[in-house]
XYZ file of C-alpha atoms in Angstrom:
319
model
C -145.692 -33.769 89.430
C -144.035 -37.221 89.899
C -142.487 -38.123 93.452
C -140.863 -41.270 93.084
C -138.435 -42.086 95.416
C -135.236 -43.077 92.851
C -133.756 -46.911 92.018
C -130.996 -47.298 93.851
C -127.666 -47.714 91.617
C -126.884 -51.747 91.704
C -123.723 -52.910 92.656
C -120.195 -53.664 90.937
C -119.568 -56.894 92.787
C -115.721 -57.697 93.494
C -115.132 -61.370 94.435
C -111.629 -62.118 95.541
C -110.432 -59.214 98.664
C -106.766 -59.741 97.975
C -104.159 -57.027 96.063
C -105.918 -56.988 93.637
C -110.166 -57.634 94.479
C -109.105 -54.732 97.407
C -107.299 -51.879 95.353
C -110.803 -52.728 92.733
C -113.382 -52.239 95.396
C -111.493 -48.830 95.908
C -110.768 -47.415 92.883
C -114.680 -48.671 91.965
C -115.916 -46.469 94.951
C -113.411 -43.856 92.946
C -115.631 -44.144 90.090
C -118.684 -43.675 91.916
C -120.905 -47.091 91.859
C -121.722 -48.591 94.800
C -119.686 -51.663 96.110
C -119.635 -54.945 97.537
C -116.314 -56.614 98.117
C -116.572 -60.148 98.701
C -115.334 -63.371 100.004
C -115.047 -66.844 102.300
C -114.695 -64.333 106.288
C -115.849 -61.330 105.683
C -113.185 -60.138 106.179
C -110.431 -56.292 106.575
C -110.657 -53.621 107.566
C -113.663 -50.893 106.609
C -113.103 -49.568 103.635
C -115.117 -46.396 102.434
C -118.594 -46.985 100.032
C -117.222 -50.800 100.112
C -119.510 -53.170 102.070
C -118.340 -56.371 102.844
C -119.936 -59.740 102.955
C -119.278 -63.344 103.525
C -119.669 -66.297 100.829
C -118.283 -69.665 99.528
C -118.417 -69.080 95.464
C -116.720 -72.078 94.913
C -119.717 -73.655 95.381
C -123.222 -72.119 92.960
C -125.466 -71.236 96.510
C -122.113 -69.122 97.119
C -121.802 -67.569 94.199
C -125.357 -66.578 94.061
C -125.126 -65.742 96.724
C -122.803 -63.173 95.701
C -123.232 -61.270 92.600
C -127.039 -61.397 94.156
C -128.900 -58.046 92.769
C -124.885 -56.848 90.925
C -124.839 -55.110 88.139
C -121.393 -56.378 87.170
C -119.705 -58.834 88.567
C -115.375 -59.102 89.522
C -114.182 -61.929 89.591
C -111.233 -61.836 90.829
C -110.666 -64.427 93.041
C -106.934 -66.980 93.463
C -105.648 -69.417 95.304
C -102.886 -70.545 97.072
C -100.773 -72.364 94.306
C -100.775 -76.254 95.353
C -104.266 -76.263 95.267
C -105.153 -73.966 91.409
C -105.569 -76.811 89.841
C -107.749 -77.795 91.916
C -110.364 -75.520 93.078
C -109.892 -72.518 90.190
C -112.377 -75.167 87.961
C -114.978 -75.830 90.553
C -115.303 -71.232 90.957
C -115.333 -71.022 87.440
C -119.088 -73.066 87.592
C -120.098 -71.642 90.390
C -119.218 -67.939 89.354
C -120.282 -68.379 85.452
C -123.921 -70.909 87.465
C -124.712 -67.654 89.309
C -124.171 -65.239 86.569
C -126.040 -66.712 84.523
C -128.462 -66.500 86.080
C -128.705 -62.728 87.386
C -127.533 -61.829 84.137
C -124.931 -59.602 85.519
C -122.259 -59.281 82.779
C -118.801 -60.560 84.759
C -115.096 -59.244 83.841
C -111.984 -61.807 85.015
C -109.571 -60.813 86.657
C -106.816 -63.625 84.189
C -102.659 -63.837 83.558
C -100.302 -64.413 81.635
C -99.891 -68.121 82.066
C -102.673 -69.250 78.689
C -98.550 -68.373 76.649
C -96.409 -71.108 77.731
C -93.449 -70.533 76.789
C -92.492 -68.392 73.549
C -88.547 -67.924 73.459
C -89.046 -64.142 74.861
C -91.458 -62.950 71.772
C -93.716 -60.347 72.418
C -96.729 -61.291 74.188
C -99.364 -59.248 72.782
C -103.608 -61.110 72.852
C -102.960 -62.505 69.862
C -100.146 -64.597 70.297
C -101.053 -68.472 70.213
C -101.801 -70.101 73.852
C -99.375 -72.724 74.709
C -98.535 -73.815 77.493
C -97.216 -77.209 78.654
C -97.802 -76.487 82.614
C -100.175 -78.245 84.402
C -101.209 -74.333 85.938
C -101.300 -72.871 81.948
C -102.775 -75.581 79.911
C -105.675 -75.240 83.807
C -106.380 -71.490 83.156
C -106.182 -71.284 79.288
C -109.130 -74.340 79.055
C -110.652 -71.418 81.914
C -110.082 -69.315 79.087
C -111.829 -70.810 75.938
C -114.545 -71.475 78.805
C -115.599 -68.000 79.291
C -115.108 -66.873 75.818
C -117.564 -69.475 74.947
C -121.101 -68.541 77.533
C -119.990 -65.148 75.815
C -120.423 -66.729 72.000
C -124.055 -68.405 73.823
C -124.905 -66.248 74.850
C -124.801 -67.603 78.204
C -123.094 -65.388 80.289
C -121.790 -61.771 79.169
C -117.449 -61.978 80.151
C -114.902 -60.022 78.955
C -111.495 -61.084 80.497
C -108.183 -58.697 81.571
C -104.531 -60.304 81.874
C -101.959 -58.524 84.258
C -98.045 -59.525 83.692
C -96.747 -60.162 88.136
C -97.785 -57.808 89.786
C -95.986 -55.030 91.956
C -97.029 -51.812 93.939
C -98.902 -50.925 97.636
C -100.572 -54.085 99.997
C -99.258 -56.961 97.441
C -96.713 -59.289 99.120
C -97.532 -62.030 97.276
C -95.379 -61.710 94.015
C -91.634 -62.062 92.570
C -92.141 -58.784 92.887
C -93.439 -58.389 96.170
C -92.601 -58.744 100.326
C -88.968 -60.747 98.591
C -88.039 -57.189 97.624
C -89.069 -54.918 99.379
C -88.679 -55.667 103.239
C -84.881 -56.469 102.905
C -83.828 -52.934 100.734
C -85.825 -50.966 103.787
C -83.886 -52.793 106.326
C -80.511 -54.055 105.370
C -81.932 -57.427 104.768
C -82.199 -59.880 101.555
C -83.353 -58.803 98.193
C -84.327 -62.354 96.563
C -84.447 -62.290 92.748
C -85.127 -65.575 90.336
C -83.251 -66.162 87.260
C -81.938 -62.942 85.199
C -82.084 -59.940 85.949
C -81.404 -58.686 82.686
C -83.412 -59.816 81.075
C -87.086 -57.511 80.538
C -90.045 -58.682 82.188
C -92.784 -57.205 82.492
C -94.617 -55.981 85.873
C -98.072 -54.764 85.695
C -99.213 -51.848 88.728
C -101.902 -53.489 91.236
C -103.198 -49.131 90.001
C -103.205 -50.287 86.507
C -104.816 -53.575 87.855
C -107.589 -51.617 89.252
C -107.870 -49.078 87.143
C -108.062 -51.612 83.712
C -111.071 -54.007 84.905
C -112.903 -51.007 86.087
C -112.694 -49.728 82.558
C -114.268 -53.430 81.067
C -116.832 -53.538 83.389
C -117.975 -50.058 82.060
C -117.091 -50.118 78.781
C -119.688 -53.544 77.751
C -117.444 -52.566 74.165
C -115.572 -54.635 74.650
C -117.078 -57.348 76.539
C -116.305 -60.914 74.757
C -112.843 -60.732 74.662
C -109.187 -61.027 76.383
C -107.216 -57.460 76.459
C -103.765 -57.066 78.585
C -104.155 -54.534 81.347
C -102.407 -51.387 80.454
C -98.541 -52.330 81.434
C -95.481 -50.442 82.003
C -92.637 -51.231 79.458
C -90.869 -54.205 80.022
C -86.941 -53.292 81.964
C -84.316 -56.058 83.883
C -85.929 -57.034 87.083
C -81.864 -55.538 87.680
C -82.561 -52.144 87.421
C -86.437 -52.686 89.087
C -82.951 -52.613 91.312
C -81.612 -49.875 91.004
C -84.960 -47.502 90.951
C -85.436 -48.704 94.603
C -81.817 -48.990 96.023
C -81.954 -44.700 94.280
C -85.491 -44.087 96.792
C -84.009 -45.831 99.285
C -81.198 -45.321 99.679
C -78.985 -47.944 99.698
C -77.751 -50.693 97.534
C -79.677 -53.470 97.802
C -78.489 -57.024 98.466
C -79.116 -59.009 96.404
C -79.750 -63.118 95.631
C -80.924 -64.213 92.889
C -81.919 -67.935 92.682
C -81.003 -69.474 89.134
C -83.554 -72.542 90.388
C -86.569 -72.968 92.685
C -85.925 -73.305 96.372
C -87.305 -71.986 99.040
C -85.867 -68.688 99.913
C -87.212 -66.027 102.069
C -91.114 -65.963 102.407
C -90.534 -68.353 99.171
C -91.455 -71.853 101.150
C -90.401 -75.201 100.208
C -94.245 -76.503 98.736
C -94.251 -73.349 97.322
C -91.318 -73.218 95.539
C -92.213 -77.400 94.333
C -95.381 -75.860 92.446
C -93.980 -72.627 90.945
C -90.886 -75.014 88.721
C -92.981 -75.859 86.399
C -93.480 -71.859 85.740
C -89.995 -70.579 86.306
C -89.188 -70.754 82.565
C -91.091 -67.258 83.208
C -87.092 -66.340 84.763
C -85.147 -67.873 82.664
C -86.762 -66.054 79.001
C -88.197 -62.414 78.824
C -91.734 -61.861 79.964
C -93.061 -59.016 77.547
C -96.606 -58.548 77.575
C -97.981 -55.525 75.165
C -100.971 -54.534 75.932
C -101.903 -50.749 73.531
C -104.730 -52.666 72.855
C -106.190 -51.659 75.540
C -104.219 -48.114 75.315
C -105.744 -46.423 72.201
C -109.873 -48.275 72.293
C -110.019 -46.862 75.971
C -107.774 -44.267 75.938
C -105.868 -45.448 79.925
C -102.338 -45.461 79.854
C -100.278 -46.825 82.614
C -98.287 -45.739 85.594
C -94.823 -45.322 85.576
C -92.766 -47.373 86.545
C -90.932 -45.137 88.629
C -93.834 -44.057 89.805
C -95.061 -47.851 90.544
C -91.848 -47.795 92.571
C -91.854 -44.667 95.064
C -95.590 -45.192 95.727
C -94.547 -48.855 96.768
C -91.434 -48.439 99.467
C -93.962 -45.762 100.636
C -96.145 -48.600 101.633
C -93.641 -50.777 103.313
C -93.177 -47.946 104.833
C -95.753 -48.431 106.655
C -96.591 -51.912 106.439
C -92.883 -52.756 107.895
C -93.940 -50.158 111.660
C -97.069 -51.868 112.163
C -95.496 -54.930 113.014
């Protein structure tokens, strides 16, 4: 009788240890996968079941080292707003070269930027890519290259698009550290544009679950998917949910135009000006195609708000 030692399971490798990458690493462990979490310094708290490694994936050498032996690679890398147009294409080139050589499947976390201004039309995977901003055009060009790489057989690729993040661990979002600390302490709560317009927010837990699902389901490859996202509501309605959770009215400061305030510094807001249309027209993302195909439903916004307030309570106590 054979007594051959079982071969170890190939890891799922997550590039980028921000809120999305970290939440995804935990979700993949929960699903039983061996996980590597990659950033430039291998920094951060220990996560059970996750191996942290350091690599610079903006270089081919770093990307090749990062994806070594991986079954699936998840590209969750992001950089500071003022560096995106310069750096993100370099990351793409390096990561595509690495997965093309290794044979690993590539799951890319994407944004709604390629659609550009929609006049409030609902965004589906069939919506035209009509971005006019520098960052929107850059993202659209990257996505075209990802899909072209899949069509040519250079790499197996799938893209998962998310709306603005919200949830535990999310700081740099219009519904992150600009809102929850002030809500809990009685300080300012910063909002942008018209807060009565419907606006889609994707729970970070749904970002993680959606990307993990794409990693486990190669039958979804070769296209863009909208990650599970709760129905759009006005930001004012979300503020009301927060008020009920924290037991006090919020002191909301609305920025009607981009300007430095609170956690948003001058450089960030100068870079964000071209994207401010997201707060002056409805931003409605439809994820029903993903929900039907994969049988996954988004987390109700009320549950996400509850979990986020609880996380920020602990975050404030630890500071």
